[in-house]
Structure formats: C-alpha cells, structure tokens
Amino acid sequence: MPTPKHRRRVDYFEAIIQLRPAKQKLMSFVFSEIARNKDCTIAKVDELKTGVDLYVSSQRFARALGKRLKKHFDGELTMSRKIFTKDYYTSKEVFRVTVLFRLKEQ
C-alpha cells in the first residue's frame, strides 16, 4: 500500500526540473513557486556546469511549473517521461517526468 504524502521518504522524487542556464531570476521564480505549493518538496539539487537539476516530489506540479516558466520567460520547454517501475498492486507502469526549460540567451 502506498504511503501517504506526508510520510514519503526524503529522497523520493517523481520528476526532474532542469533549468538551463541557472539565472538568478529564473531560480528565484522556481523556488518561490515550490515554496507556495504544499504538496511538492525538493528531494535533491544538482548544480551542473550548464545549469541546475531539481528533483521534486510531484510530477503534476513539475509539468505545471514548466508551462508557467514558458509563459513568464522567453525560452524553450521540453517535457519527456521514462518508465520507472510497475506498480505492485495495480500492475500499471509508473513514469518519471523530466521537464527541461532552456532560457534563450539575450
């Protein structure tokens, strides 16, 4: 039986939000959106040479955030998904989503 949302492991994630490049205005927008959402937590942050990867606990929030980024900033949005596992109880495939937002250079 799946655990309730408030009892999930700290390192659990359903989606990766990739920000390229990690400009300050973009990062502050993303972190403020995550702080406003009570169902989404950050499991891990990877700082790369090209940008930042945020591992978040809500797939639905990550997809919605990608659309909001596209609306607020001039950039390219790419969403993809990959099979992660099969649910033990329902035998349905479980996916992890990757949301890539590439900010256009000025």
PDB file of N, CA and C in Angstrom:
ATOM      1  N   MET A   1       0.843  -1.181   0.000  1.00  0.00           N
ATOM      2  CA  MET A   1       0.000   0.000   0.000  1.00  0.00           C
ATOM      3  C   MET A   1       0.888   1.245   0.000  1.00  0.00           C
ATOM      4  N   PRO A   2       0.621   2.221  -0.882  1.00  0.00           N
ATOM      5  CA  PRO A   2       1.459   3.418  -0.923  1.00  0.00           C
ATOM      6  C   PRO A   2       1.350   4.207   0.380  1.00  0.00           C
ATOM      7  N   THR A   3       2.444   4.834   0.730  1.00  0.00           N
ATOM      8  CA  THR A   3       2.447   5.635   1.944  1.00  0.00           C
ATOM      9  C   THR A   3       1.803   6.985   1.678  1.00  0.00           C
ATOM     10  N   PRO A   4       1.203   7.607   2.690  1.00  0.00           N
ATOM     11  CA  PRO A   4       0.620   8.945   2.499  1.00  0.00           C
ATOM     12  C   PRO A   4       1.704   9.957   2.128  1.00  0.00           C
ATOM     13  N   LYS A   5       1.295  11.053   1.505  1.00  0.00           N
ATOM     14  CA  LYS A   5       2.248  12.047   1.020  1.00  0.00           C
ATOM     15  C   LYS A   5       3.146  12.591   2.121  1.00  0.00           C
ATOM     16  N   HIS A   6       2.608  12.769   3.304  1.00  0.00           N
ATOM     17  CA  HIS A   6       3.418  13.357   4.367  1.00  0.00           C
ATOM     18  C   HIS A   6       4.400  12.349   4.974  1.00  0.00           C
ATOM     19  N   ARG A   7       4.333  11.083   4.565  1.00  0.00           N
ATOM     20  CA  ARG A   7       5.218  10.076   5.142  1.00  0.00           C
ATOM     21  C   ARG A   7       6.188   9.507   4.120  1.00  0.00           C
ATOM     22  N   ARG A   8       6.325  10.129   2.967  1.00  0.00           N
ATOM     23  CA  ARG A   8       7.245   9.639   1.948  1.00  0.00           C
ATOM     24  C   ARG A   8       8.689   9.857   2.379  1.00  0.00           C
ATOM     25  N   ARG A   9       9.551   9.070   1.789  1.00  0.00           N
ATOM     26  CA  ARG A   9      10.968   9.208   2.088  1.00  0.00           C
ATOM     27  C   ARG A   9      11.483  10.567   1.628  1.00  0.00           C
ATOM     28  N   VAL A  10      12.505  11.023   2.267  1.00  0.00           N
ATOM     29  CA  VAL A  10      13.062  12.343   1.970  1.00  0.00           C
ATOM     30  C   VAL A  10      13.638  12.395   0.557  1.00  0.00           C
ATOM     31  N   ASP A  11      14.216  11.295   0.079  1.00  0.00           N
ATOM     32  CA  ASP A  11      14.857  11.285  -1.233  1.00  0.00           C
ATOM     33  C   ASP A  11      13.918  10.845  -2.368  1.00  0.00           C
ATOM     34  N   TYR A  12      12.608  10.749  -2.103  1.00  0.00           N
ATOM     35  CA  TYR A  12      11.629  10.340  -3.110  1.00  0.00           C
ATOM     36  C   TYR A  12      11.393  11.467  -4.110  1.00  0.00           C
ATOM     37  N   PHE A  13      11.386  11.122  -5.401  1.00  0.00           N
ATOM     38  CA  PHE A  13      11.062  12.129  -6.412  1.00  0.00           C
ATOM     39  C   PHE A  13      10.307  11.483  -7.567  1.00  0.00           C
ATOM     40  N   GLU A  14       9.453  12.258  -8.185  1.00  0.00           N
ATOM     41  CA  GLU A  14       8.678  11.823  -9.344  1.00  0.00           C
ATOM     42  C   GLU A  14       9.087  12.557 -10.610  1.00  0.00           C
ATOM     43  N   ALA A  15       9.792  13.686 -10.454  1.00  0.00           N
ATOM     44  CA  ALA A  15      10.123  14.491 -11.628  1.00  0.00           C
ATOM     45  C   ALA A  15      11.445  15.216 -11.422  1.00  0.00           C
ATOM     46  N   ILE A  16      12.070  15.544 -12.549  1.00  0.00           N
ATOM     47  CA  ILE A  16      13.301  16.339 -12.560  1.00  0.00           C
ATOM     48  C   ILE A  16      13.005  17.616 -13.338  1.00  0.00           C
ATOM     49  N   ILE A  17      13.301  18.748 -12.720  1.00  0.00           N
ATOM     50  CA  ILE A  17      13.166  20.039 -13.404  1.00  0.00           C
ATOM     51  C   ILE A  17      14.581  20.501 -13.738  1.00  0.00           C
ATOM     52  N   GLN A  18      14.867  20.607 -15.027  1.00  0.00           N
ATOM     53  CA  GLN A  18      16.193  21.026 -15.479  1.00  0.00           C
ATOM     54  C   GLN A  18      16.112  22.467 -15.955  1.00  0.00           C
ATOM     55  N   LEU A  19      16.936  23.320 -15.374  1.00  0.00           N
ATOM     56  CA  LEU A  19      16.972  24.736 -15.739  1.00  0.00           C
ATOM     57  C   LEU A  19      18.316  25.034 -16.396  1.00  0.00           C
ATOM     58  N   ARG A  20      18.276  25.509 -17.632  1.00  0.00           N
ATOM     59  CA  ARG A  20      19.491  25.804 -18.375  1.00  0.00           C
ATOM     60  C   ARG A  20      19.398  27.189 -18.988  1.00  0.00           C
ATOM     61  N   PRO A  21      20.302  28.084 -18.764  1.00  0.00           N
ATOM     62  CA  PRO A  21      21.250  28.179 -17.657  1.00  0.00           C
ATOM     63  C   PRO A  21      20.527  28.625 -16.388  1.00  0.00           C
ATOM     64  N   ALA A  22      21.166  28.486 -15.258  1.00  0.00           N
ATOM     65  CA  ALA A  22      20.543  28.791 -13.962  1.00  0.00           C
ATOM     66  C   ALA A  22      20.731  30.274 -13.626  1.00  0.00           C
ATOM     67  N   LYS A  23      19.955  31.116 -14.266  1.00  0.00           N
ATOM     68  CA  LYS A  23      19.995  32.557 -13.980  1.00  0.00           C
ATOM     69  C   LYS A  23      19.277  32.841 -12.673  1.00  0.00           C
ATOM     70  N   GLN A  24      19.647  33.905 -12.007  1.00  0.00           N
ATOM     71  CA  GLN A  24      19.091  34.234 -10.692  1.00  0.00           C
ATOM     72  C   GLN A  24      17.578  34.474 -10.747  1.00  0.00           C
ATOM     73  N   LYS A  25      17.092  35.211 -11.742  1.00  0.00           N
ATOM     74  CA  LYS A  25      15.652  35.496 -11.830  1.00  0.00           C
ATOM     75  C   LYS A  25      14.847  34.222 -12.062  1.00  0.00           C
ATOM     76  N   LEU A  26      15.395  33.307 -12.833  1.00  0.00           N
ATOM     77  CA  LEU A  26      14.737  32.028 -13.096  1.00  0.00           C
ATOM     78  C   LEU A  26      14.704  31.165 -11.843  1.00  0.00           C
ATOM     79  N   MET A  27      15.815  31.101 -11.134  1.00  0.00           N
ATOM     80  CA  MET A  27      15.904  30.289  -9.917  1.00  0.00           C
ATOM     81  C   MET A  27      14.980  30.834  -8.823  1.00  0.00           C
ATOM     82  N   SER A  28      14.938  32.152  -8.656  1.00  0.00           N
ATOM     83  CA  SER A  28      14.084  32.718  -7.619  1.00  0.00           C
ATOM     84  C   SER A  28      12.607  32.479  -7.936  1.00  0.00           C
ATOM     85  N   PHE A  29      12.233  32.534  -9.219  1.00  0.00           N
ATOM     86  CA  PHE A  29      10.851  32.241  -9.611  1.00  0.00           C
ATOM     87  C   PHE A  29      10.488  30.794  -9.279  1.00  0.00           C
ATOM     88  N   VAL A  30      11.361  29.856  -9.611  1.00  0.00           N
ATOM     89  CA  VAL A  30      11.096  28.428  -9.383  1.00  0.00           C
ATOM     90  C   VAL A  30      11.009  28.130  -7.893  1.00  0.00           C
ATOM     91  N   PHE A  31      11.947  28.638  -7.102  1.00  0.00           N
ATOM     92  CA  PHE A  31      11.926  28.362  -5.667  1.00  0.00           C
ATOM     93  C   PHE A  31      10.714  28.997  -4.980  1.00  0.00           C
ATOM     94  N   SER A  32      10.269  30.158  -5.449  1.00  0.00           N
ATOM     95  CA  SER A  32       9.077  30.769  -4.851  1.00  0.00           C
ATOM     96  C   SER A  32       7.829  29.956  -5.196  1.00  0.00           C
ATOM     97  N   GLU A  33       7.764  29.411  -6.410  1.00  0.00           N
ATOM     98  CA  GLU A  33       6.626  28.569  -6.800  1.00  0.00           C
ATOM     99  C   GLU A  33       6.599  27.273  -5.985  1.00  0.00           C
ATOM    100  N   ILE A  34       7.754  26.686  -5.756  1.00  0.00           N
ATOM    101  CA  ILE A  34       7.826  25.454  -4.964  1.00  0.00           C
ATOM    102  C   ILE A  34       7.451  25.740  -3.514  1.00  0.00           C
ATOM    103  N   ALA A  35       7.879  26.878  -2.981  1.00  0.00           N
ATOM    104  CA  ALA A  35       7.563  27.235  -1.594  1.00  0.00           C
ATOM    105  C   ALA A  35       6.060  27.452  -1.414  1.00  0.00           C
ATOM    106  N   ARG A  36       5.373  27.956  -2.450  1.00  0.00           N
ATOM    107  CA  ARG A  36       3.934  28.198  -2.356  1.00  0.00           C
ATOM    108  C   ARG A  36       3.113  26.904  -2.427  1.00  0.00           C
ATOM    109  N   ASN A  37       3.700  25.846  -2.987  1.00  0.00           N
ATOM    110  CA  ASN A  37       2.982  24.589  -3.153  1.00  0.00           C
ATOM    111  C   ASN A  37       3.269  23.674  -1.976  1.00  0.00           C
ATOM    112  N   LYS A  38       2.245  23.279  -1.241  1.00  0.00           N
ATOM    113  CA  LYS A  38       2.452  22.456  -0.046  1.00  0.00           C
ATOM    114  C   LYS A  38       2.646  20.978  -0.370  1.00  0.00           C
ATOM    115  N   ASP A  39       2.265  20.526  -1.567  1.00  0.00           N
ATOM    116  CA  ASP A  39       2.387  19.120  -1.928  1.00  0.00           C
ATOM    117  C   ASP A  39       3.720  18.767  -2.570  1.00  0.00           C
ATOM    118  N   CYS A  40       4.511  19.740  -2.906  1.00  0.00           N
ATOM    119  CA  CYS A  40       5.761  19.486  -3.607  1.00  0.00           C
ATOM    120  C   CYS A  40       6.960  19.832  -2.725  1.00  0.00           C
ATOM    121  N   THR A  41       7.901  18.908  -2.655  1.00  0.00           N
ATOM    122  CA  THR A  41       9.143  19.150  -1.924  1.00  0.00           C
ATOM    123  C   THR A  41      10.326  18.861  -2.845  1.00  0.00           C
ATOM    124  N   ILE A  42      11.461  19.447  -2.503  1.00  0.00           N
ATOM    125  CA  ILE A  42      12.686  19.210  -3.270  1.00  0.00           C
ATOM    126  C   ILE A  42      13.459  18.092  -2.587  1.00  0.00           C
ATOM    127  N   ALA A  43      13.725  17.016  -3.326  1.00  0.00           N
ATOM    128  CA  ALA A  43      14.466  15.887  -2.778  1.00  0.00           C
ATOM    129  C   ALA A  43      15.966  16.098  -2.918  1.00  0.00           C
ATOM    130  N   LYS A  44      16.374  16.715  -4.025  1.00  0.00           N
ATOM    131  CA  LYS A  44      17.805  16.880  -4.274  1.00  0.00           C
ATOM    132  C   LYS A  44      18.011  18.009  -5.274  1.00  0.00           C
ATOM    133  N   VAL A  45      19.142  18.695  -5.163  1.00  0.00           N
ATOM    134  CA  VAL A  45      19.521  19.739  -6.111  1.00  0.00           C
ATOM    135  C   VAL A  45      20.906  19.403  -6.640  1.00  0.00           C
ATOM    136  N   ASP A  46      21.020  19.258  -7.946  1.00  0.00           N
ATOM    137  CA  ASP A  46      22.308  19.021  -8.598  1.00  0.00           C
ATOM    138  C   ASP A  46      22.719  20.283  -9.337  1.00  0.00           C
ATOM    139  N   GLU A  47      23.841  20.868  -8.939  1.00  0.00           N
ATOM    140  CA  GLU A  47      24.363  22.032  -9.641  1.00  0.00           C
ATOM    141  C   GLU A  47      25.370  21.546 -10.663  1.00  0.00           C
ATOM    142  N   LEU A  48      25.094  21.813 -11.924  1.00  0.00           N
ATOM    143  CA  LEU A  48      25.945  21.386 -13.018  1.00  0.00           C
ATOM    144  C   LEU A  48      26.613  22.596 -13.650  1.00  0.00           C
ATOM    145  N   LYS A  49      27.554  22.337 -14.524  1.00  0.00           N
ATOM    146  CA  LYS A  49      28.239  23.422 -15.218  1.00  0.00           C
ATOM    147  C   LYS A  49      27.279  24.178 -16.142  1.00  0.00           C
ATOM    148  N   THR A  50      26.300  23.466 -16.688  1.00  0.00           N
ATOM    149  CA  THR A  50      25.368  24.077 -17.638  1.00  0.00           C
ATOM    150  C   THR A  50      24.104  24.620 -16.995  1.00  0.00           C
ATOM    151  N   GLY A  51      23.807  24.232 -15.754  1.00  0.00           N
ATOM    152  CA  GLY A  51      22.588  24.687 -15.100  1.00  0.00           C
ATOM    153  C   GLY A  51      22.320  23.932 -13.812  1.00  0.00           C
ATOM    154  N   VAL A  52      21.030  23.747 -13.488  1.00  0.00           N
ATOM    155  CA  VAL A  52      20.635  23.111 -12.233  1.00  0.00           C
ATOM    156  C   VAL A  52      19.558  22.066 -12.517  1.00  0.00           C
ATOM    157  N   ASP A  53      19.644  20.928 -11.814  1.00  0.00           N
ATOM    158  CA  ASP A  53      18.610  19.906 -11.836  1.00  0.00           C
ATOM    159  C   ASP A  53      17.957  19.861 -10.463  1.00  0.00           C
ATOM    160  N   LEU A  54      16.631  20.008 -10.429  1.00  0.00           N
ATOM    161  CA  LEU A  54      15.872  19.926  -9.184  1.00  0.00           C
ATOM    162  C   LEU A  54      15.031  18.654  -9.223  1.00  0.00           C
ATOM    163  N   TYR A  55      15.193  17.802  -8.224  1.00  0.00           N
ATOM    164  CA  TYR A  55      14.417  16.576  -8.110  1.00  0.00           C
ATOM    165  C   TYR A  55      13.250  16.867  -7.175  1.00  0.00           C
ATOM    166  N   VAL A  56      12.023  16.829  -7.712  1.00  0.00           N
ATOM    167  CA  VAL A  56      10.842  17.219  -6.935  1.00  0.00           C
ATOM    168  C   VAL A  56       9.887  16.038  -6.773  1.00  0.00           C
ATOM    169  N   SER A  57       9.043  16.133  -5.759  1.00  0.00           N
ATOM    170  CA  SER A  57       8.181  15.020  -5.374  1.00  0.00           C
ATOM    171  C   SER A  57       6.842  14.973  -6.103  1.00  0.00           C
ATOM    172  N   SER A  58       6.545  15.943  -6.942  1.00  0.00           N
ATOM    173  CA  SER A  58       5.248  15.961  -7.622  1.00  0.00           C
ATOM    174  C   SER A  58       5.419  16.126  -9.127  1.00  0.00           C
ATOM    175  N   GLN A  59       4.976  15.106  -9.842  1.00  0.00           N
ATOM    176  CA  GLN A  59       5.035  15.116 -11.294  1.00  0.00           C
ATOM    177  C   GLN A  59       4.073  16.156 -11.877  1.00  0.00           C
ATOM    178  N   ARG A  60       2.885  16.223 -11.323  1.00  0.00           N
ATOM    179  CA  ARG A  60       1.879  17.176 -11.798  1.00  0.00           C
ATOM    180  C   ARG A  60       2.357  18.617 -11.618  1.00  0.00           C
ATOM    181  N   PHE A  61       2.969  18.904 -10.466  1.00  0.00           N
ATOM    182  CA  PHE A  61       3.487  20.247 -10.208  1.00  0.00           C
ATOM    183  C   PHE A  61       4.610  20.588 -11.192  1.00  0.00           C
ATOM    184  N   ALA A  62       5.491  19.637 -11.472  1.00  0.00           N
ATOM    185  CA  ALA A  62       6.614  19.889 -12.377  1.00  0.00           C
ATOM    186  C   ALA A  62       6.126  20.240 -13.778  1.00  0.00           C
ATOM    187  N   ARG A  63       5.127  19.528 -14.270  1.00  0.00           N
ATOM    188  CA  ARG A  63       4.583  19.832 -15.599  1.00  0.00           C
ATOM    189  C   ARG A  63       3.916  21.209 -15.617  1.00  0.00           C
ATOM    190  N   ALA A  64       3.159  21.525 -14.569  1.00  0.00           N
ATOM    191  CA  ALA A  64       2.501  22.832 -14.494  1.00  0.00           C
ATOM    192  C   ALA A  64       3.532  23.959 -14.381  1.00  0.00           C
ATOM    193  N   LEU A  65       4.593  23.727 -13.621  1.00  0.00           N
ATOM    194  CA  LEU A  65       5.651  24.728 -13.482  1.00  0.00           C
ATOM    195  C   LEU A  65       6.347  24.974 -14.813  1.00  0.00           C
ATOM    196  N   GLY A  66       6.555  23.932 -15.586  1.00  0.00           N
ATOM    197  CA  GLY A  66       7.150  24.093 -16.914  1.00  0.00           C
ATOM    198  C   GLY A  66       6.322  25.010 -17.790  1.00  0.00           C
ATOM    199  N   LYS A  67       5.008  24.835 -17.750  1.00  0.00           N
ATOM    200  CA  LYS A  67       4.123  25.695 -18.545  1.00  0.00           C
ATOM    201  C   LYS A  67       4.153  27.140 -18.053  1.00  0.00           C
ATOM    202  N   ARG A  68       4.244  27.319 -16.719  1.00  0.00           N
ATOM    203  CA  ARG A  68       4.336  28.681 -16.172  1.00  0.00           C
ATOM    204  C   ARG A  68       5.664  29.336 -16.543  1.00  0.00           C
ATOM    205  N   LEU A  69       6.747  28.560 -16.558  1.00  0.00           N
ATOM    206  CA  LEU A  69       8.051  29.097 -16.968  1.00  0.00           C
ATOM    207  C   LEU A  69       7.996  29.571 -18.417  1.00  0.00           C
ATOM    208  N   LYS A  70       7.370  28.777 -19.271  1.00  0.00           N
ATOM    209  CA  LYS A  70       7.246  29.129 -20.687  1.00  0.00           C
ATOM    210  C   LYS A  70       6.447  30.423 -20.854  1.00  0.00           C
ATOM    211  N   LYS A  71       5.437  30.612 -19.998  1.00  0.00           N
ATOM    212  CA  LYS A  71       4.594  31.805 -20.075  1.00  0.00           C
ATOM    213  C   LYS A  71       5.317  33.064 -19.577  1.00  0.00           C
ATOM    214  N   HIS A  72       6.133  32.919 -18.505  1.00  0.00           N
ATOM    215  CA  HIS A  72       6.780  34.073 -17.882  1.00  0.00           C
ATOM    216  C   HIS A  72       8.128  34.444 -18.501  1.00  0.00           C
ATOM    217  N   PHE A  73       8.838  33.475 -19.055  1.00  0.00           N
ATOM    218  CA  PHE A  73      10.182  33.722 -19.579  1.00  0.00           C
ATOM    219  C   PHE A  73      10.249  33.324 -21.048  1.00  0.00           C
ATOM    220  N   ASP A  74      11.203  33.925 -21.751  1.00  0.00           N
ATOM    221  CA  ASP A  74      11.424  33.600 -23.151  1.00  0.00           C
ATOM    222  C   ASP A  74      12.374  32.405 -23.206  1.00  0.00           C
ATOM    223  N   GLY A  75      11.848  31.263 -23.561  1.00  0.00           N
ATOM    224  CA  GLY A  75      12.679  30.073 -23.593  1.00  0.00           C
ATOM    225  C   GLY A  75      11.979  28.898 -24.231  1.00  0.00           C
ATOM    226  N   GLU A  76      12.676  27.763 -24.227  1.00  0.00           N
ATOM    227  CA  GLU A  76      12.190  26.544 -24.855  1.00  0.00           C
ATOM    228  C   GLU A  76      11.862  25.518 -23.785  1.00  0.00           C
ATOM    229  N   LEU A  77      10.690  24.901 -23.884  1.00  0.00           N
ATOM    230  CA  LEU A  77      10.232  23.909 -22.917  1.00  0.00           C
ATOM    231  C   LEU A  77      10.182  22.537 -23.581  1.00  0.00           C
ATOM    232  N   THR A  78      10.802  21.541 -22.925  1.00  0.00           N
ATOM    233  CA  THR A  78      10.756  20.163 -23.401  1.00  0.00           C
ATOM    234  C   THR A  78      10.356  19.273 -22.233  1.00  0.00           C
ATOM    235  N   MET A  79       9.328  18.446 -22.439  1.00  0.00           N
ATOM    236  CA  MET A  79       8.889  17.508 -21.408  1.00  0.00           C
ATOM    237  C   MET A  79       9.002  16.095 -21.952  1.00  0.00           C
ATOM    238  N   SER A  80       9.546  15.215 -21.137  1.00  0.00           N
ATOM    239  CA  SER A  80       9.657  13.816 -21.528  1.00  0.00           C
ATOM    240  C   SER A  80       9.378  12.942 -20.324  1.00  0.00           C
ATOM    241  N   ARG A  81       9.105  11.675 -20.578  1.00  0.00           N
ATOM    242  CA  ARG A  81       8.864  10.756 -19.483  1.00  0.00           C
ATOM    243  C   ARG A  81       9.550   9.428 -19.767  1.00  0.00           C
ATOM    244  N   LYS A  82       9.859   8.727 -18.698  1.00  0.00           N
ATOM    245  CA  LYS A  82      10.556   7.453 -18.793  1.00  0.00           C
ATOM    246  C   LYS A  82       9.910   6.484 -17.804  1.00  0.00           C
ATOM    247  N   ILE A  83       9.754   5.231 -18.221  1.00  0.00           N
ATOM    248  CA  ILE A  83       9.188   4.236 -17.317  1.00  0.00           C
ATOM    249  C   ILE A  83      10.164   4.016 -16.168  1.00  0.00           C
ATOM    250  N   PHE A  84       9.639   4.100 -14.955  1.00  0.00           N
ATOM    251  CA  PHE A  84      10.458   3.911 -13.757  1.00  0.00           C
ATOM    252  C   PHE A  84      10.280   2.505 -13.188  1.00  0.00           C
ATOM    253  N   THR A  85       9.038   2.074 -13.043  1.00  0.00           N
ATOM    254  CA  THR A  85       8.745   0.753 -12.488  1.00  0.00           C
ATOM    255  C   THR A  85       7.303   0.389 -12.808  1.00  0.00           C
ATOM    256  N   LYS A  86       6.874  -0.746 -12.320  1.00  0.00           N
ATOM    257  CA  LYS A  86       5.460  -1.123 -12.389  1.00  0.00           C
ATOM    258  C   LYS A  86       4.913  -1.144 -10.988  1.00  0.00           C
ATOM    259  N   ASP A  87       3.696  -0.618 -10.829  1.00  0.00           N
ATOM    260  CA  ASP A  87       3.058  -0.613  -9.523  1.00  0.00           C
ATOM    261  C   ASP A  87       2.758  -2.048  -9.105  1.00  0.00           C
ATOM    262  N   TYR A  88       3.105  -2.376  -7.893  1.00  0.00           N
ATOM    263  CA  TYR A  88       2.970  -3.730  -7.366  1.00  0.00           C
ATOM    264  C   TYR A  88       1.511  -4.164  -7.281  1.00  0.00           C
ATOM    265  N   TYR A  89       0.631  -3.268  -6.931  1.00  0.00           N
ATOM    266  CA  TYR A  89      -0.768  -3.604  -6.701  1.00  0.00           C
ATOM    267  C   TYR A  89      -1.615  -3.545  -7.970  1.00  0.00           C
ATOM    268  N   THR A  90      -1.375  -2.554  -8.816  1.00  0.00           N
ATOM    269  CA  THR A  90      -2.228  -2.361  -9.989  1.00  0.00           C
ATOM    270  C   THR A  90      -1.584  -2.833 -11.288  1.00  0.00           C
ATOM    271  N   SER A  91      -0.307  -3.132 -11.290  1.00  0.00           N
ATOM    272  CA  SER A  91       0.456  -3.540 -12.471  1.00  0.00           C
ATOM    273  C   SER A  91       0.511  -2.457 -13.541  1.00  0.00           C
ATOM    274  N   LYS A  92       0.237  -1.226 -13.162  1.00  0.00           N
ATOM    275  CA  LYS A  92       0.360  -0.111 -14.097  1.00  0.00           C
ATOM    276  C   LYS A  92       1.808   0.362 -14.121  1.00  0.00           C
ATOM    277  N   GLU A  93       2.208   0.913 -15.259  1.00  0.00           N
ATOM    278  CA  GLU A  93       3.551   1.459 -15.378  1.00  0.00           C
ATOM    279  C   GLU A  93       3.633   2.793 -14.651  1.00  0.00           C
ATOM    280  N   VAL A  94       4.729   3.011 -13.943  1.00  0.00           N
ATOM    281  CA  VAL A  94       4.958   4.254 -13.215  1.00  0.00           C
ATOM    282  C   VAL A  94       6.066   5.009 -13.947  1.00  0.00           C
ATOM    283  N   PHE A  95       5.805   6.271 -14.251  1.00  0.00           N
ATOM    284  CA  PHE A  95       6.746   7.079 -15.020  1.00  0.00           C
ATOM    285  C   PHE A  95       7.402   8.142 -14.150  1.00  0.00           C
ATOM    286  N   ARG A  96       8.596   8.536 -14.562  1.00  0.00           N
ATOM    287  CA  ARG A  96       9.251   9.732 -14.028  1.00  0.00           C
ATOM    288  C   ARG A  96       9.332  10.729 -15.170  1.00  0.00           C
ATOM    289  N   VAL A  97       9.066  11.980 -14.852  1.00  0.00           N
ATOM    290  CA  VAL A  97       8.999  13.033 -15.858  1.00  0.00           C
ATOM    291  C   VAL A  97      10.234  13.922 -15.759  1.00  0.00           C
ATOM    292  N   THR A  98      10.726  14.348 -16.909  1.00  0.00           N
ATOM    293  CA  THR A  98      11.804  15.336 -16.964  1.00  0.00           C
ATOM    294  C   THR A  98      11.274  16.568 -17.675  1.00  0.00           C
ATOM    295  N   VAL A  99      11.385  17.721 -17.002  1.00  0.00           N
ATOM    296  CA  VAL A  99      10.952  18.994 -17.565  1.00  0.00           C
ATOM    297  C   VAL A  99      12.208  19.836 -17.767  1.00  0.00           C
ATOM    298  N   LEU A 100      12.531  20.101 -19.031  1.00  0.00           N
ATOM    299  CA  LEU A 100      13.710  20.903 -19.364  1.00  0.00           C
ATOM    300  C   LEU A 100      13.250  22.273 -19.824  1.00  0.00           C
ATOM    301  N   PHE A 101      13.741  23.319 -19.152  1.00  0.00           N
ATOM    302  CA  PHE A 101      13.465  24.689 -19.597  1.00  0.00           C
ATOM    303  C   PHE A 101      14.791  25.338 -19.933  1.00  0.00           C
ATOM    304  N   ARG A 102      14.948  25.683 -21.214  1.00  0.00           N
ATOM    305  CA  ARG A 102      16.182  26.300 -21.703  1.00  0.00           C
ATOM    306  C   ARG A 102      15.907  27.766 -22.000  1.00  0.00           C
ATOM    307  N   LEU A 103      16.464  28.652 -21.172  1.00  0.00           N
ATOM    308  CA  LEU A 103      16.272  30.084 -21.320  1.00  0.00           C
ATOM    309  C   LEU A 103      17.041  30.588 -22.535  1.00  0.00           C
ATOM    310  N   LYS A 104      16.381  31.424 -23.342  1.00  0.00           N
ATOM    311  CA  LYS A 104      17.065  31.987 -24.516  1.00  0.00           C
ATOM    312  C   LYS A 104      18.072  33.027 -24.065  1.00  0.00           C
ATOM    313  N   GLU A 105      19.212  33.006 -24.674  1.00  0.00           N
ATOM    314  CA  GLU A 105      20.278  33.969 -24.348  1.00  0.00           C
ATOM    315  C   GLU A 105      19.952  35.325 -24.942  1.00  0.00           C
ATOM    316  N   GLN A 106      20.171  36.381 -24.152  1.00  0.00           N
ATOM    317  CA  GLN A 106      19.940  37.740 -24.638  1.00  0.00           C
ATOM    318  C   GLN A 106      21.213  38.317 -25.187  1.00  0.00           C
TER     319      GLN A 106
END
